[in-house]
CSV table of C-alpha atoms in Angstrom, one decimal:
chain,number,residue,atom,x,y,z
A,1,UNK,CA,-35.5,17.6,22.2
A,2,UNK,CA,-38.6,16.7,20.0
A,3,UNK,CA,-42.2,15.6,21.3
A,4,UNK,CA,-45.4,14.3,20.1
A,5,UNK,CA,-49.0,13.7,21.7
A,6,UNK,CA,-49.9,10.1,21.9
A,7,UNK,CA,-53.6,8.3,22.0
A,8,UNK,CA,-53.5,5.0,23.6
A,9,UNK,CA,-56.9,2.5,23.5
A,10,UNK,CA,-59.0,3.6,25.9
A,11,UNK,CA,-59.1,7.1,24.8
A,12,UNK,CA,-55.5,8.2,27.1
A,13,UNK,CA,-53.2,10.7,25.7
A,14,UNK,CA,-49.7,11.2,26.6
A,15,UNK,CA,-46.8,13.6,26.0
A,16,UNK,CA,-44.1,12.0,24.7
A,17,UNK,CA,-40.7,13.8,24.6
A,18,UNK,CA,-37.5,12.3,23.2
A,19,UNK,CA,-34.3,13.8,24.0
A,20,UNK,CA,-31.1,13.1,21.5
A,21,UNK,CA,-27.2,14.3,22.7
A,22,UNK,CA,-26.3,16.3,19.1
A,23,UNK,CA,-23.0,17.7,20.6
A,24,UNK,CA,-21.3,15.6,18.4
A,25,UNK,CA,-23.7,16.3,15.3
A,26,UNK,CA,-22.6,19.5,16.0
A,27,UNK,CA,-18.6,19.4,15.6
A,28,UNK,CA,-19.1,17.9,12.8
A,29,UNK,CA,-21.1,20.3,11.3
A,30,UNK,CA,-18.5,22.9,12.2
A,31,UNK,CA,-15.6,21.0,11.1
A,32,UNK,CA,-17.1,20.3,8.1
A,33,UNK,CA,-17.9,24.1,7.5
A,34,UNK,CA,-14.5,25.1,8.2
A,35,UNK,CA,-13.0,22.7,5.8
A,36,UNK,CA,-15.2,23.8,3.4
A,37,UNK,CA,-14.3,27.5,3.9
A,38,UNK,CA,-10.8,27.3,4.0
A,39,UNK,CA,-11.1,24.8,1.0
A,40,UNK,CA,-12.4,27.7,-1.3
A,41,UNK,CA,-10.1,30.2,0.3
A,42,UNK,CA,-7.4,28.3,-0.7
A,43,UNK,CA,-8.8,27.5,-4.1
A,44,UNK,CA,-9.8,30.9,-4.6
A,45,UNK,CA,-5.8,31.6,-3.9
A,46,UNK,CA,-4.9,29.8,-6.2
A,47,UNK,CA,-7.0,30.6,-8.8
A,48,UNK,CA,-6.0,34.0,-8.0
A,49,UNK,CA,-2.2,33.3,-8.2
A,50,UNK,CA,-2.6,31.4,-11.1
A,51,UNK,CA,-4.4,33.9,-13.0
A,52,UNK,CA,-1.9,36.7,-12.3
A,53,UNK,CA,1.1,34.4,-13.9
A,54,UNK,CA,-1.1,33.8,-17.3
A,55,UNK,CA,-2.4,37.3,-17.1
A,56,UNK,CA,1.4,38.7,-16.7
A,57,UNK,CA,2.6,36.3,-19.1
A,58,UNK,CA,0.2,37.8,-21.9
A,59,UNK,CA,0.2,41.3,-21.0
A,60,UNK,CA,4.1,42.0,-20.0
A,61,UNK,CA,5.0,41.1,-24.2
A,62,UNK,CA,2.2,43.5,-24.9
A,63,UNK,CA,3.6,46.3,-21.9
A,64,UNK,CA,6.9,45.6,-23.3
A,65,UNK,CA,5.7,46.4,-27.3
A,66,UNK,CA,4.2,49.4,-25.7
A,67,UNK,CA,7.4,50.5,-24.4
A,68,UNK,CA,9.5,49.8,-27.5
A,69,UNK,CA,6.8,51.6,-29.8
A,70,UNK,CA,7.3,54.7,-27.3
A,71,UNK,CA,11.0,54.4,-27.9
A,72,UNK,CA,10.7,53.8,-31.7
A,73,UNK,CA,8.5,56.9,-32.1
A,74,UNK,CA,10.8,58.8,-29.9
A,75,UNK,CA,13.8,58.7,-32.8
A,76,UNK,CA,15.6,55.2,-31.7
A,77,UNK,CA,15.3,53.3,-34.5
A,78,UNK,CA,17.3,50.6,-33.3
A,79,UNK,CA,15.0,49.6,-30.8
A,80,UNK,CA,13.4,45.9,-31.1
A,81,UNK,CA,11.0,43.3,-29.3
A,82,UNK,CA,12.9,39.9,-28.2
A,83,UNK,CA,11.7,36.8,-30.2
A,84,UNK,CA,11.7,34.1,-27.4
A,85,UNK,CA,9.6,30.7,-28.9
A,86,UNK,CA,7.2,29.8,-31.6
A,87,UNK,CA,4.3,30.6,-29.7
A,88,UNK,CA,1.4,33.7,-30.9
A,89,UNK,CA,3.4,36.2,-28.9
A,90,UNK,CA,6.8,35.4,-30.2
A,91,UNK,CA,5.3,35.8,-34.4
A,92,UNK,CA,3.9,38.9,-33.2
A,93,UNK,CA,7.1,40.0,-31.9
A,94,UNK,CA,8.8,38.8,-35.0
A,95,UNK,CA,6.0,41.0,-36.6
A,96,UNK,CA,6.8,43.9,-34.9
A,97,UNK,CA,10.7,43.7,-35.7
A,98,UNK,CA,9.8,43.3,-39.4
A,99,UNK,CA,7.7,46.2,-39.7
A,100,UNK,CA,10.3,48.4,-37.3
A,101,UNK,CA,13.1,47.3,-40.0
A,102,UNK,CA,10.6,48.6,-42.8
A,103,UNK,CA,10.0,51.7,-41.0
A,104,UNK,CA,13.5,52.4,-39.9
A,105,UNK,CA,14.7,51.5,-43.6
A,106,UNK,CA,12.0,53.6,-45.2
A,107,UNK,CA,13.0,57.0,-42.5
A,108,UNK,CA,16.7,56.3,-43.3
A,109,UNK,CA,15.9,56.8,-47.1
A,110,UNK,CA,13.6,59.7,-46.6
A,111,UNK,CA,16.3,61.2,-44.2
A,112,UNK,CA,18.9,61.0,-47.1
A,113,UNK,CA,17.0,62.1,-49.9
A,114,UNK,CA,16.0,65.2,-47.3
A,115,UNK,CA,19.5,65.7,-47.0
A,116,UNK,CA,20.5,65.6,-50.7
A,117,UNK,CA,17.8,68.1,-51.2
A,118,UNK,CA,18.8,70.5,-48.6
A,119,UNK,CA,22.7,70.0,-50.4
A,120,UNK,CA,21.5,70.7,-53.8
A,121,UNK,CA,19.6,73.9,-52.8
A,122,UNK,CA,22.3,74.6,-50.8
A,123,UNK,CA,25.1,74.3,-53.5
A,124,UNK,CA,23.1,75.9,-56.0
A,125,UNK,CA,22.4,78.7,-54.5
A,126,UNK,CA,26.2,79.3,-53.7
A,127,UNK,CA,26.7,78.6,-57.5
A,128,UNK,CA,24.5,81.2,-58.7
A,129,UNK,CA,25.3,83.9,-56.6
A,130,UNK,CA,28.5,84.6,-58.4
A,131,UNK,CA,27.0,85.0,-61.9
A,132,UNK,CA,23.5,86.4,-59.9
A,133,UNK,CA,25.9,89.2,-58.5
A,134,UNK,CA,27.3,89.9,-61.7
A,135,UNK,CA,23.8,90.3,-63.2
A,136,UNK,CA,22.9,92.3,-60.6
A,137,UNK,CA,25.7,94.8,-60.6
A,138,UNK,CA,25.4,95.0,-64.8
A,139,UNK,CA,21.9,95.1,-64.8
A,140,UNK,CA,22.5,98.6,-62.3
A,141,UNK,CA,25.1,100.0,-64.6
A,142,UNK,CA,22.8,99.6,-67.9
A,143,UNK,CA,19.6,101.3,-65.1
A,144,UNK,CA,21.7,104.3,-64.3
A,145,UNK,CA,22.7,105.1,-68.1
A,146,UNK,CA,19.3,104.5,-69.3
A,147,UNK,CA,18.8,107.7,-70.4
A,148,UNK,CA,21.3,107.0,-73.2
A,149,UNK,CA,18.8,104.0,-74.2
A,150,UNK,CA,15.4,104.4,-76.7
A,151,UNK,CA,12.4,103.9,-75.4
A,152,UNK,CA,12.5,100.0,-75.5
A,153,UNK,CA,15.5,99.3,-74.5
A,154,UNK,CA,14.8,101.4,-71.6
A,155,UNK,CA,12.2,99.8,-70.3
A,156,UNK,CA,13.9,96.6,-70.9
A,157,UNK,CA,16.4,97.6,-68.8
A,158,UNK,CA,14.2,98.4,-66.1
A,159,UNK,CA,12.9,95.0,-66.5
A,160,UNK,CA,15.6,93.3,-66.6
A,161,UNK,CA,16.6,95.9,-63.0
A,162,UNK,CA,13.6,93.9,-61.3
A,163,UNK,CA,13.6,90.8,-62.5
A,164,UNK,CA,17.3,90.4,-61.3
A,165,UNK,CA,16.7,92.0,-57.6
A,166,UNK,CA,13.7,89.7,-57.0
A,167,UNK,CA,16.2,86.5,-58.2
A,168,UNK,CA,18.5,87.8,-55.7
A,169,UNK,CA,15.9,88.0,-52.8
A,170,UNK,CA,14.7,84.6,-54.1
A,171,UNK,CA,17.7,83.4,-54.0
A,172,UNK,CA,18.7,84.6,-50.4
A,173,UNK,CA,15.5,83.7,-48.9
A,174,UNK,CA,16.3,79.7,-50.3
A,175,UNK,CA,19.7,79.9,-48.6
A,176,UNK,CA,17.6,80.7,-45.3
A,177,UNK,CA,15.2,78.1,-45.9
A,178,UNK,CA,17.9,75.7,-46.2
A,179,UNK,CA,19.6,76.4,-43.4
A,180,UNK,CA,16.5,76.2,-41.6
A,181,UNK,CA,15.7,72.8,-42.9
A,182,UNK,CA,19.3,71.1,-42.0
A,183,UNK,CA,19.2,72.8,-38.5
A,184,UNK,CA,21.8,75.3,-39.3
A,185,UNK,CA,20.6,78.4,-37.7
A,186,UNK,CA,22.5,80.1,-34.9
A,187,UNK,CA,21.1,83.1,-33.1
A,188,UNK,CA,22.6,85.9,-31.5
A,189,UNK,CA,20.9,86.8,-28.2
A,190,UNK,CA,20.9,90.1,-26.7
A,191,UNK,CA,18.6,92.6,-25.0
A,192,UNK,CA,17.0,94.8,-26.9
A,193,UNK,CA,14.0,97.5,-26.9
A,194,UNK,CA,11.2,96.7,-29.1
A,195,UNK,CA,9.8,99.5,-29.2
A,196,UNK,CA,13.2,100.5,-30.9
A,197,UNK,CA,13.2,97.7,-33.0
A,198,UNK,CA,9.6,98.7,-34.2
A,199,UNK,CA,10.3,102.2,-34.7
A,200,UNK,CA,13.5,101.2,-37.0
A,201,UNK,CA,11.2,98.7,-39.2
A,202,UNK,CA,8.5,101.6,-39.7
A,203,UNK,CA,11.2,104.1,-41.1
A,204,UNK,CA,12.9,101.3,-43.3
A,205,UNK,CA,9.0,100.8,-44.7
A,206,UNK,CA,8.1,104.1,-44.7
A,207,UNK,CA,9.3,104.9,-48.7
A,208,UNK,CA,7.1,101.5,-49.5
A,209,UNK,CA,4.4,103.0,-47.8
A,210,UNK,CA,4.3,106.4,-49.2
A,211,UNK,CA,4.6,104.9,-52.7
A,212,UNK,CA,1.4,103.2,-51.9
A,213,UNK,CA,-0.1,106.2,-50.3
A,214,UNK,CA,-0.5,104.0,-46.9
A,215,UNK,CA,-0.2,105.6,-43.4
A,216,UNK,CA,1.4,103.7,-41.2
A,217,UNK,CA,0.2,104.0,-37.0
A,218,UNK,CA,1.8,102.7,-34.4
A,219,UNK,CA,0.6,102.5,-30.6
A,220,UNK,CA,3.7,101.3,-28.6
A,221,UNK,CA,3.9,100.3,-24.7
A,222,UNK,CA,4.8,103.4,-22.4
A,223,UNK,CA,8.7,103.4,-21.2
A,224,UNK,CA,11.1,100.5,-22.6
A,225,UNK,CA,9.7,97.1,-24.0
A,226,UNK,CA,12.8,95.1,-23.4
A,227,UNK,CA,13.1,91.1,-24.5
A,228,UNK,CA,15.7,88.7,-25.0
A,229,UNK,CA,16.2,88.4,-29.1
A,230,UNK,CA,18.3,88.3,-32.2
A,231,UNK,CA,17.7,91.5,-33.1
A,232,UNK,CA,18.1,90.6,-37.2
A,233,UNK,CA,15.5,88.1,-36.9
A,234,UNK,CA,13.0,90.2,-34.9
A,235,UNK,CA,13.5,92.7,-37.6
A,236,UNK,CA,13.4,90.7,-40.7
A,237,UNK,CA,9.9,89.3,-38.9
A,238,UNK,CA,8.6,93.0,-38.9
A,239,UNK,CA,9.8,94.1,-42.1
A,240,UNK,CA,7.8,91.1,-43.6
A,241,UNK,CA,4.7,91.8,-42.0
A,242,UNK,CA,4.7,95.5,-42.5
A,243,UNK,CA,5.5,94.6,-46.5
A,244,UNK,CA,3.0,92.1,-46.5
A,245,UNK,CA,0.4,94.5,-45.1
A,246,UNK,CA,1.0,97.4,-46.9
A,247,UNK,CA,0.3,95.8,-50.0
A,248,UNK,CA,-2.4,94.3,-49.1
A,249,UNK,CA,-4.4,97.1,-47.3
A,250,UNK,CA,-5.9,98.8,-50.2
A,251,UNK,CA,-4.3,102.5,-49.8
A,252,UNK,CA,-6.0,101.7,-46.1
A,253,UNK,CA,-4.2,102.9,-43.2
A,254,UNK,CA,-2.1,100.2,-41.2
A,255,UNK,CA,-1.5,99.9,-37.4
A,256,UNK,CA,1.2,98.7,-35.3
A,257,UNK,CA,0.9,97.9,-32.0
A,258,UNK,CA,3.5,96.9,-29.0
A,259,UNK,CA,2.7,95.5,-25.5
A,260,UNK,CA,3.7,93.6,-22.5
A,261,UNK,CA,3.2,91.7,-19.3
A,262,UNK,CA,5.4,90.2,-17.2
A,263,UNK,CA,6.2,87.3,-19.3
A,264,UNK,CA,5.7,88.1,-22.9
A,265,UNK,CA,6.0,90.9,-25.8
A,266,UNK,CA,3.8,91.2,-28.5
A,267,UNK,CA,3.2,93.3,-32.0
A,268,UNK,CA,0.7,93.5,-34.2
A,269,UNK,CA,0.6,94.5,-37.5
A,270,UNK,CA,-3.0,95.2,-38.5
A,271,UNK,CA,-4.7,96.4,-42.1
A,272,UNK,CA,-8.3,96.8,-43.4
A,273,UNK,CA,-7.6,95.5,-46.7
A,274,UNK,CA,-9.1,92.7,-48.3
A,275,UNK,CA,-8.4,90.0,-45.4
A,276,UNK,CA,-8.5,86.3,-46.1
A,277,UNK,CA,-10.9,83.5,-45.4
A,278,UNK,CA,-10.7,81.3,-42.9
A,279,UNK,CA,-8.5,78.0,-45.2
A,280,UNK,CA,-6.7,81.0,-46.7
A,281,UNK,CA,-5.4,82.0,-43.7
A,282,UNK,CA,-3.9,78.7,-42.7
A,283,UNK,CA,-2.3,78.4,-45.6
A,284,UNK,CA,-0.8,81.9,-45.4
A,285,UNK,CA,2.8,80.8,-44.0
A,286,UNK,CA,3.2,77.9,-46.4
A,287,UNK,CA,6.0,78.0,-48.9
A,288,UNK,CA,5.1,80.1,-52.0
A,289,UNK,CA,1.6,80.7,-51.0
A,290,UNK,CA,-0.5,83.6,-52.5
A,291,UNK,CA,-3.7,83.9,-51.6
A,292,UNK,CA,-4.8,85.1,-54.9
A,293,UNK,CA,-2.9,83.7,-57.6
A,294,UNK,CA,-4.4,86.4,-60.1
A,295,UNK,CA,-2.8,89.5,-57.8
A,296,UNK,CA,-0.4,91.1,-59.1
A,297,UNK,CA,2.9,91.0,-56.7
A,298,UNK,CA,3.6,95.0,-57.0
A,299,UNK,CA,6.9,94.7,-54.4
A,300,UNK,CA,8.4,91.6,-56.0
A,301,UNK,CA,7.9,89.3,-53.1
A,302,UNK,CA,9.2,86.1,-53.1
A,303,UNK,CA,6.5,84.3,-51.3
A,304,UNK,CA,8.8,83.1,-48.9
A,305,UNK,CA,8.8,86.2,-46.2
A,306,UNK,CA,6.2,84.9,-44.2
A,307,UNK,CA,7.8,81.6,-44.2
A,308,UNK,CA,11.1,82.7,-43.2
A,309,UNK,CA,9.6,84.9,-40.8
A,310,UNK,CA,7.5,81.8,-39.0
A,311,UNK,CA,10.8,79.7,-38.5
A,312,UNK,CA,12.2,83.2,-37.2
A,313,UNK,CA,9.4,83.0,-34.6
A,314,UNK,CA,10.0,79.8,-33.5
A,315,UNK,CA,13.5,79.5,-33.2
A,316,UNK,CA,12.6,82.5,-30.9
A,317,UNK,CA,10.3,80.1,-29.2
A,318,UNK,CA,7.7,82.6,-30.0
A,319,UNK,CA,4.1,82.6,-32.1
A,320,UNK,CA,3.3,84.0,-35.6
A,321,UNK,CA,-0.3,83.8,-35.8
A,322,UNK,CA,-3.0,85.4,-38.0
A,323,UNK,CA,-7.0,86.4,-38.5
A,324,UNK,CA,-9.0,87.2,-40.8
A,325,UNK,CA,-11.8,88.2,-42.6
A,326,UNK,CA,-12.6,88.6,-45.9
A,327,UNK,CA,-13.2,92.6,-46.9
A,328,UNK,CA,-12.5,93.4,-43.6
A,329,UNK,CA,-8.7,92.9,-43.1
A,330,UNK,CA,-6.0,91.1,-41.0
A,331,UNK,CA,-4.2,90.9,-38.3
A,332,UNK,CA,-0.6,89.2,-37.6
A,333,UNK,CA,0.6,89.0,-34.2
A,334,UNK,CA,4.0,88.3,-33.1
A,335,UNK,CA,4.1,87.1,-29.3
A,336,UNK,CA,7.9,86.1,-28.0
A,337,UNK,CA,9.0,85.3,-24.2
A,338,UNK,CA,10.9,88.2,-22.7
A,339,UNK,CA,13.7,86.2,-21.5
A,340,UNK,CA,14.6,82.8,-23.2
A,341,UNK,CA,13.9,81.0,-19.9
A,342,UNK,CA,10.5,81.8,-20.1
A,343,UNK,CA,8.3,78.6,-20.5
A,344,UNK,CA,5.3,79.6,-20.3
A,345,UNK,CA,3.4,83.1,-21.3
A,346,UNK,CA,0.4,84.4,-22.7
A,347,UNK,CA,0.1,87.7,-25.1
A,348,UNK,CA,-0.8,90.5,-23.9
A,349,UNK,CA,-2.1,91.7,-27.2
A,350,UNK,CA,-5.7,90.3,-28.3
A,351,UNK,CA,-5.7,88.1,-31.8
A,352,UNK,CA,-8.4,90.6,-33.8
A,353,UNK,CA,-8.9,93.2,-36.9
A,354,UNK,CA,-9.3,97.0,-35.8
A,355,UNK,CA,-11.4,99.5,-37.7
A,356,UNK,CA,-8.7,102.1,-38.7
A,357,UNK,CA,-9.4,105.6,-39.3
């Protein structure tokens, strides 16, 4: 419906409507709509379905590489990408196997020499314990007569006494070291108290400890402190730390303390010597370490106790950890799950120096 005013001569207006049918306008305005929607529903469809196969067709090689790399890094070696084409994804893939040959060449090598290393130490160790022992044993006899000696012979001898006992420990703690580096460590566990454990590492210690005019403390948990250990290790562990801060506290006194919570058992073995720094300290349980190279080693010490006693820890499933501070002293802490099916735990001893009276 549309209309219009309309002057005629003689001055007369009119209204003039004119009335169109659009019904059929209409329909095909509609029709023409609905193609045009499902036209880019589909299209959009299609794009859509389209995309996902060229989306999944580059990213499933690269889901695939992530998977094998997983595997690689996860010890098998043998794993490799499938080379299918000439295309970009297949010289990648052909890339990828190259460089996992490499690697696993270059592991398999490493592997070898590692175990041709942990043989030789192995084998000569065993091959000087014989004449070591012999050494030892004559190098006691000559000690005990010599008072039959002069004067520089007799210190010789003494010499000679110390030199060959430190060998010996030397020696021994390299047979543990290998067999911790081929995996050849069994352990033996029982229940034990550690408060009894403690108390025997502090009387084994004590002599040391007088010599060095060094009172030894200890604070131990009320009633039994029972975990799930190998009893040599656990000892070996406390005899190291004890050693180790005894000669290092300075004719200070040196604590020992024992607690536990549900989960775990801790000591701590804590001096107010001359401490460490910060790098120091993280260096502490490497192989051969000495914090100051220009200290005299007064016990002998192989520089492999707190070594050993680290891999003791851990094949406990336990922590060996230390702090810190120069002047003021340090503190090692020894935290170990009361029962081997303990996953999880927290010490119940804090990580820090005490000021020892």
């Amino acid at each position: 419906l549309t209309g219009q005013l309309i002057t005629l001569p003689g001055n007369h207006v009119f209204k003039l409507f004119l009335i169109y049918d659009l019904e059929s306008e209409q329909q095909t305005l509609l029709f023409v709509q609905g193609i045009l929607l499902l036209g880019g529903f589909s299209t959009l469809m299609i794009i859509g379905f389209f995309s996902y196969l060229v989306t999944g067709w580059l990213v499933k090689p690269m889901r695939v590489a992530a998977e094998t790399s997983e595997l690689i890094a996860s010890g098998q070696l043998h794993r490799r990408l499938p080379v299918r084409g000439t295309d970009d994804v297949a010289i990648l893939a052909a890339s990828f196997n190259h460089m996992a040959d490499s690697l696993q060449e270059k592991i398999t090598e490493q592997r070898e020499l590692s175990r041709m290393q942990q043989r030789f130490v192995a084998d000569v160790s065993h091959e000087l314990r014989t004449p070591l022992t012999s050494m030892r044993l004559s190098s006691e006899m000559i000690l005990e007569n010599k008072e039959l000696l002069p004067t520089d012979p007799k210190r010789a001898a003494e010499i000679l006494f110390e030199t060959v006992s430190r060998l010996d420990s030397m020696l021994s703690d390299l047979l543990e070291i290998s067999r911790y580096d081929a995996a050849n460590v069994t352990l033996s566990f029982d229940y034990h108290d550690l408060n009894g454990l403690v108390g025997q590492a502090l009387s084994a210690i004590q002599p040391l400890a007088d010599s060095k005019g060094v009172v030894l403390q200890a604070q131990v948990a009320s009633g039994s402190v029972t975990c799930e250990v190998d009893s040599r290790r656990v000892d070996r562990i406390l005899n190291n730390l004890l050693a180790n801060a005894i000669e290092h506290s300075e004719g200070k006194p040196v604590l020992v303390k024992v607690a536990q919570n549900d989960n775990a058992v801790a000591v701590s073995v804590i001096d107010n010597g001359v401490g460490m720094t910060m790098e120091q300290a993280k260096q502490v349980f490497d192989r051969f370490y000495r914090a100051d190279p220009s200290r005299k080693r007064s016990m002998g010490g192989t520089g492999l106790g707190l070594a050993i006693s680290l891999e003791d820890a851990k094949i406990h499933r336990g922590v060996l950890e230390v702090y810190a501070e120069p002047g003021v002293g340090s503190c090692f802490r020894l935290t170990l799950p009361k029962r081997q099916s303990v996953i999880e735990y927290v010490s119940p001893l804090p990580l820090a120096v005490e000021k020892l009276s």
